[in-house]
Coordinates of C-alpha atoms in Angstrom, one line a residue:
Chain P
X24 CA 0.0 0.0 0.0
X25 CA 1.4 3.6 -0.9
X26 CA 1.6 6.5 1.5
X27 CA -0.9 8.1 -0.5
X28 CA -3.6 5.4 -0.4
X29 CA -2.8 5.3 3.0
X30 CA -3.2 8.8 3.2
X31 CA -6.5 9.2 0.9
X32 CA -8.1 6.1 3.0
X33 CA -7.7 7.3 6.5
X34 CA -8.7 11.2 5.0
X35 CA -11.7 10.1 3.7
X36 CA -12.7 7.8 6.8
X37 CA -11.9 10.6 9.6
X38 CA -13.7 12.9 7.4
X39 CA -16.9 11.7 7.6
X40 CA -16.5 11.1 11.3
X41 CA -15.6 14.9 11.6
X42 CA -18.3 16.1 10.0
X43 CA -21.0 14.4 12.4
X44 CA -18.7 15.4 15.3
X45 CA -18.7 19.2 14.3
X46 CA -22.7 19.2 13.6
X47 CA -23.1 17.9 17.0
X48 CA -20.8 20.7 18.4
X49 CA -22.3 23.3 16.1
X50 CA -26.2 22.2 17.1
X51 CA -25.2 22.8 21.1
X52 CA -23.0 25.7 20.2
X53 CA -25.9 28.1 18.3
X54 CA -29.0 26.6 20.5
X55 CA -26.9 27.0 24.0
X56 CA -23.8 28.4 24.6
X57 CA -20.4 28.5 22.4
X58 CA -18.4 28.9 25.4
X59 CA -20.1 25.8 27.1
X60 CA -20.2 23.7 23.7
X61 CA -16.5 24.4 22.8
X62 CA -15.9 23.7 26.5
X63 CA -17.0 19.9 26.2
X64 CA -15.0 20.1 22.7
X65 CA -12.0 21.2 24.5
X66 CA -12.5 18.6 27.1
X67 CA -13.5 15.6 25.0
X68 CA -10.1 16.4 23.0
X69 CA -8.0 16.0 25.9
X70 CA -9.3 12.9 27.2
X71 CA -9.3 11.5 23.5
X72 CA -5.6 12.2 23.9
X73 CA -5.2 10.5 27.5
X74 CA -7.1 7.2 26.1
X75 CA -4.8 6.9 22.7
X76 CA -1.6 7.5 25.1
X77 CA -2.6 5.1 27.1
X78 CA -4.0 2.1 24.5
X79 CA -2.3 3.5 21.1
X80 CA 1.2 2.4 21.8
X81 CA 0.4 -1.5 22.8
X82 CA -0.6 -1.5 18.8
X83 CA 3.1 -0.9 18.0
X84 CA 4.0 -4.1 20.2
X85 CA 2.3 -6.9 18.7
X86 CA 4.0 -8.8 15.9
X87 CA 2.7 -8.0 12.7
X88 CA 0.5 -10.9 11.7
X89 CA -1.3 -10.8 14.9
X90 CA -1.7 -7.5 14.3
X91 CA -3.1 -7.4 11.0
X92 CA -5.3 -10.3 12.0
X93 CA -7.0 -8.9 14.6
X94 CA -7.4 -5.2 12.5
X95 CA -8.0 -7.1 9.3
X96 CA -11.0 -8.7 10.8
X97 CA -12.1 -5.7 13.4
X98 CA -12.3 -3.3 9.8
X99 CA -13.7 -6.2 7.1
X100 CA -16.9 -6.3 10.3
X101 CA -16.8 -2.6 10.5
X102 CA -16.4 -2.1 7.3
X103 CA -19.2 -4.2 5.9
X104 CA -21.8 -2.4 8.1
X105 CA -20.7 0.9 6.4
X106 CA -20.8 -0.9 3.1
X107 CA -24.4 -2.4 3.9
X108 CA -26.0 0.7 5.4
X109 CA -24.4 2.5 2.5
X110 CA -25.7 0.5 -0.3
X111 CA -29.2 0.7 1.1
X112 CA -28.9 4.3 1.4
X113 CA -28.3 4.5 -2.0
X114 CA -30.6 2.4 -3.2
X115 CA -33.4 4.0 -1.6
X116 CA -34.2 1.4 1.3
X117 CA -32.7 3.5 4.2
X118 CA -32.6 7.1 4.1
X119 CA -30.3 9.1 3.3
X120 CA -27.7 10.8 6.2
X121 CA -28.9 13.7 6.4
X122 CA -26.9 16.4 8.1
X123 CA -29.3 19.2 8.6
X124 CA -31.8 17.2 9.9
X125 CA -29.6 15.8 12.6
X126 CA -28.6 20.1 13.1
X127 CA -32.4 20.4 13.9
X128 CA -33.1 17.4 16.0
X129 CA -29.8 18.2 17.9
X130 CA -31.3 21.6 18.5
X131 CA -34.6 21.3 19.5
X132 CA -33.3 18.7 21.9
X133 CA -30.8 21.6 23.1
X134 CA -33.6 23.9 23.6
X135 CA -35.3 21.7 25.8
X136 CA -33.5 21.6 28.8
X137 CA -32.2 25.1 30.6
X138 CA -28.7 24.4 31.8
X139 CA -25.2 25.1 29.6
X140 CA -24.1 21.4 31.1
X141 CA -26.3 20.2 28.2
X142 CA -24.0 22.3 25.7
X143 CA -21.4 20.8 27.2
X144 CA -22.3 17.0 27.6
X145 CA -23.7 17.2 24.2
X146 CA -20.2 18.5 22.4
X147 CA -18.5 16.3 24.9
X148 CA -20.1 13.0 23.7
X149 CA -20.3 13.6 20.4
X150 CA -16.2 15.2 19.9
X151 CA -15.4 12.0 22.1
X152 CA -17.1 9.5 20.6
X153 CA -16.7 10.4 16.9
X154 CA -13.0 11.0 18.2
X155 CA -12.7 7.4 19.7
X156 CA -13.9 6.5 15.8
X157 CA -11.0 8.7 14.3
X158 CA -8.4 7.5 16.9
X159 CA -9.2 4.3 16.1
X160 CA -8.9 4.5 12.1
X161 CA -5.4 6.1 12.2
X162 CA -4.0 3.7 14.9
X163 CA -5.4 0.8 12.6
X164 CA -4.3 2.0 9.3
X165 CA -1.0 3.8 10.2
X166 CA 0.4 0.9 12.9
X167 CA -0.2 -2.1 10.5
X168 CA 1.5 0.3 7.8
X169 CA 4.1 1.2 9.8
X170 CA 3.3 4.6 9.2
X171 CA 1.5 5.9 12.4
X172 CA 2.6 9.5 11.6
X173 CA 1.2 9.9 8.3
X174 CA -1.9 8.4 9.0
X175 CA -2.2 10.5 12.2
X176 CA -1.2 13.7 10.0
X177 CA -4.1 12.1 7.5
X178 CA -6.9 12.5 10.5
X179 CA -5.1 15.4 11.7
X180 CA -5.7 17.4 8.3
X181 CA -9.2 16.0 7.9
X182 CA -10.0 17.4 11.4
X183 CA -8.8 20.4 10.9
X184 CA -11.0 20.9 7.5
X185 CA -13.5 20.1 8.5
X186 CA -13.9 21.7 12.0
X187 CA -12.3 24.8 10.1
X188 CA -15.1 24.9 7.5
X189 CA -17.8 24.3 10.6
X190 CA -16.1 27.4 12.2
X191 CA -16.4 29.4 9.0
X192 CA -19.8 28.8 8.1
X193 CA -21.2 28.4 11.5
X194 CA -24.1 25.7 9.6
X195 CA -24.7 22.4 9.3
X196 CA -22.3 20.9 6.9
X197 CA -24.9 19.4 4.9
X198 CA -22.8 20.5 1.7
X199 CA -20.7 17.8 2.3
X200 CA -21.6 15.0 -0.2
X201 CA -21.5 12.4 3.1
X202 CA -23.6 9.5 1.8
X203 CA -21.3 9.2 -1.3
X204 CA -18.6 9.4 0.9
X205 CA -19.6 6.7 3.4
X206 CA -19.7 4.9 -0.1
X207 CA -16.3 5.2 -0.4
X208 CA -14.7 4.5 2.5
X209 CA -17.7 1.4 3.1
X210 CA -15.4 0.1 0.2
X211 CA -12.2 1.0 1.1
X212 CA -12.5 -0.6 4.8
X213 CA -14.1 -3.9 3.4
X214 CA -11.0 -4.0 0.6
X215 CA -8.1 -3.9 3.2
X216 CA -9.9 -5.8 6.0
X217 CA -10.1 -8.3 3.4
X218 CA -6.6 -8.4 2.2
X219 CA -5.0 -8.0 5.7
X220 CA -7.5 -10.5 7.5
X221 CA -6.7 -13.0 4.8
X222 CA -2.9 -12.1 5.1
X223 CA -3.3 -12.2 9.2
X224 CA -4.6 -15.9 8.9
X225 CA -1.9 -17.1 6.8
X226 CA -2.9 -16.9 3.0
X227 CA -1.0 -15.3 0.4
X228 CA -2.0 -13.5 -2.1
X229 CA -1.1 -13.5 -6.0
X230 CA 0.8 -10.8 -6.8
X231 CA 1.0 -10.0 -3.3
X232 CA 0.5 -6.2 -2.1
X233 CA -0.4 -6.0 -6.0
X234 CA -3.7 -7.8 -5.1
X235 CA -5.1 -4.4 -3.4
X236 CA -5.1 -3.0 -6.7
X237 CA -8.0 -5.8 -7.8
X238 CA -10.0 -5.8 -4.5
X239 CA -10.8 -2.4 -4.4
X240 CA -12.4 -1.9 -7.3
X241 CA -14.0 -5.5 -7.4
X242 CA -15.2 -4.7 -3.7
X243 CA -16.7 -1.1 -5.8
X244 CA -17.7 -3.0 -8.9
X245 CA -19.7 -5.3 -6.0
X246 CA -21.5 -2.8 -4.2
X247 CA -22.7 -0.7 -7.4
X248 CA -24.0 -4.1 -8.9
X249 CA -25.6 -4.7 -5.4
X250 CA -27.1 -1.1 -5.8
X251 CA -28.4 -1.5 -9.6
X252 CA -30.2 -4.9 -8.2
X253 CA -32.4 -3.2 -5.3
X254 CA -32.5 0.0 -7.4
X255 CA -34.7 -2.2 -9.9
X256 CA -36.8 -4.7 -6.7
X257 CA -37.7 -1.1 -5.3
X258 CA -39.2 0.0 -8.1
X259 CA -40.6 -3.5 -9.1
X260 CA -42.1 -3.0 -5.5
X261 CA -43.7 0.1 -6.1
Chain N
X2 CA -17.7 2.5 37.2
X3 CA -19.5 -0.3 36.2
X4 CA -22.2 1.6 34.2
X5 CA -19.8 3.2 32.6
X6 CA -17.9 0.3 31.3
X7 CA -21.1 -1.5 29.9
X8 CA -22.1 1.9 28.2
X9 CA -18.3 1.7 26.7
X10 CA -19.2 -1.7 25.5
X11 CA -22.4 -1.4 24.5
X12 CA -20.5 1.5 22.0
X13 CA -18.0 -0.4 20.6
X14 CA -20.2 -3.4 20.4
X15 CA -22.3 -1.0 18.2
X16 CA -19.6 0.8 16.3
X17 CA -17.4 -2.7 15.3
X18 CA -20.5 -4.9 15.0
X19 CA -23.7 -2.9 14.2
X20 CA -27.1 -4.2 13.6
X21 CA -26.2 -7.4 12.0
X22 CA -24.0 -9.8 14.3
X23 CA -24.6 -12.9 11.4
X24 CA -21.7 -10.9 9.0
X25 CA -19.3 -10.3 11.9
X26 CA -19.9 -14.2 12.9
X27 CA -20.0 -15.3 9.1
X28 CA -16.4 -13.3 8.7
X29 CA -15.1 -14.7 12.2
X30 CA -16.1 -18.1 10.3
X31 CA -14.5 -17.6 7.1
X32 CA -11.2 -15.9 8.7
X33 CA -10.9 -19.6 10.8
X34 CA -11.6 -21.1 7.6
X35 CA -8.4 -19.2 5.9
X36 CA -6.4 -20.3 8.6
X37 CA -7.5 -23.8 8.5
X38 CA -6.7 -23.8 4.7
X39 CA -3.3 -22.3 5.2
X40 CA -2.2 -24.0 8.0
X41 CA -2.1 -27.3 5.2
X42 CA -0.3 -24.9 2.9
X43 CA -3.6 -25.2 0.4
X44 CA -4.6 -21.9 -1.4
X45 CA -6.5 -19.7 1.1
X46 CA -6.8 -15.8 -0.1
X47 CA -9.7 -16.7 -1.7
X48 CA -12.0 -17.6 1.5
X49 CA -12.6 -13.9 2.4
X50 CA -13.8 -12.5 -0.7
X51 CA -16.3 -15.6 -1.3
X52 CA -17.4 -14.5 2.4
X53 CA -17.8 -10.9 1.4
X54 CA -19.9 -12.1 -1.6
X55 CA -22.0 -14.6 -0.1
X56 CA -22.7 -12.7 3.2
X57 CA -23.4 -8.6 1.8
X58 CA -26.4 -9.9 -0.4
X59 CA -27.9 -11.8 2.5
X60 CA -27.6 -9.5 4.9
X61 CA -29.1 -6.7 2.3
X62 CA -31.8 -9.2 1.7
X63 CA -32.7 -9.6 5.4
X64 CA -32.7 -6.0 5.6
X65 CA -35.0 -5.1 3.0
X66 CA -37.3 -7.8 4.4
X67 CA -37.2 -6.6 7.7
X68 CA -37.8 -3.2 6.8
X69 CA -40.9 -4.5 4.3
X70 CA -42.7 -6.1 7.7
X71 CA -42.6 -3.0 9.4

């Protein structure tokens, strides 16, 4: 795998989980209080960093076939339910993520209760928990890569994008195409957990590293034909 | 403490395995399966990706039925 796949695929990933983290904080920072919502931001962020100092660095100590075992199979299951939710989304059986409708329902929840902890519990729990997801996408990618750094500077930079354009435009970021998106890293996840679960357990592949090259897009090619085919029952249904 | 670890669990239960626990346990299957296969030096990259296709469509199809009932 290049740096720059490695780079594109843990972008993409962390993206998506930024942008649900910063409509969160946005929805308690406008209905509330921004000094309480970046409060919980700024408090979630550090104990995100305590947690990955703690946990991160045992990655770096198991021996790489274990190690790509155990994340092989953790993103192929994580990665199909992305994949799955994904391909009913865009086939019309789910609907669709939508990011200003989560902006609303986060604020009329927000405007329900008449304390600034709720600003602050709600920016808390969303920055930690979509940060837990990001934490856990670069330590995957970048320790079985050997390349913790650039996959960290990969979530580092999608992050900061995002949260920057959140800051700019102080609305929902429903401008960012995240059902296509979720698409495409659904397929990205289920193409490496493939290769590196198989790898983990022992197989080999032909052509080796060279294989990635075919899974991805026959993992694509899959889903879009998966797509097409309850595209057509849906309307057959209706 | 104790709430607090179940709540921790019940979110990475949900963020690894989702709404479908018959994939993760299909690919926990077919990952034994490749290391089976391997372990007699027999061809074994191709396990996974029959998995992937066997498993996705079912799991869709389950969906879809589900979602038809209610």
């Amino acid at each position: 795998m290049t740096s720059g796949a490695l780079f594109i695929a843990v972008f993409l990933a962390c993206a998506v989980e930024a942008v649900e983290a910063v409509t969160i904080v946005l929805a308690a920072g406008t209905a509330r209080n921004w000094r309480s919502a970046l409060l919980g931001t700024l408090t979630a962020l550090v104990t995100l960093a305590a947690i990955v100092a703690a946990l991160g660095p045992a990655l770096t100590l198991l021996p790489i076939e274990l190690l790509r075992l155990v994340v092989g199979a953790l993103l192929l299951v994580f990665g199909l339910q992305w994949l799955r939710k994904a391909i009913l989304r865009a086939s019309g059986h789910k609907a669709l993520h939508d990011e200003d409708e989560i902006f609303r329902a986060q604020l009329a929840d927000a405007k329900k209760v008449g304390t600034d902890w709720y600003a602050f519990t709600l920016s808390f729990k969303g920055v930690l928990l979509e940060g837990l997801e990001v934490a856990f996408i670069a330590l995957t990618f970048g320790s079985n890569q050997h390349n913790v750094p650039l996959a960290a500077l990969a979530a580092g930079a999608a992050v900061v994008i995002v949260a920057g354009a959140g800051a700019l435009v102080r609305a929902p970021l429903a401008r960012v195409p995240e059902n296509a998106l979720k698409f495409v890293v659904g397929i990205m996840l289920t193409a490496f957990g493939v290769f590196w679960a198989a790898e983990g357990a022992g197989a080999v592949w032909p052509g080796k590293d060279v294989a990635l090259f075919a899974i991805v897009p026959a993992v694509a090619a899959f889903a879009l034909a998966l797509v097409a085919v309850l595209r057509r029952v849906r309307v057959r249904q209706a | 403490m104790i709430r607090w670890i179940r709540a921790f669990g019940a979110f990475c239960y949900d963020f690894v395995v989702g709404d479908d626990w018959r994939v993760a346990v299909a690919i926990l299957v077919a990952i034994v399966a490749t290391w089976l296969l391997s372990l007699n030096h027999l061809p074994a990259w191709w396990v996974l990706p029959v998995a992937v296709v066997a498993v996705v469509p079912w799991s869709l199809w389950r969906a879809r039925r589900r979602d038809n009932q209610s």
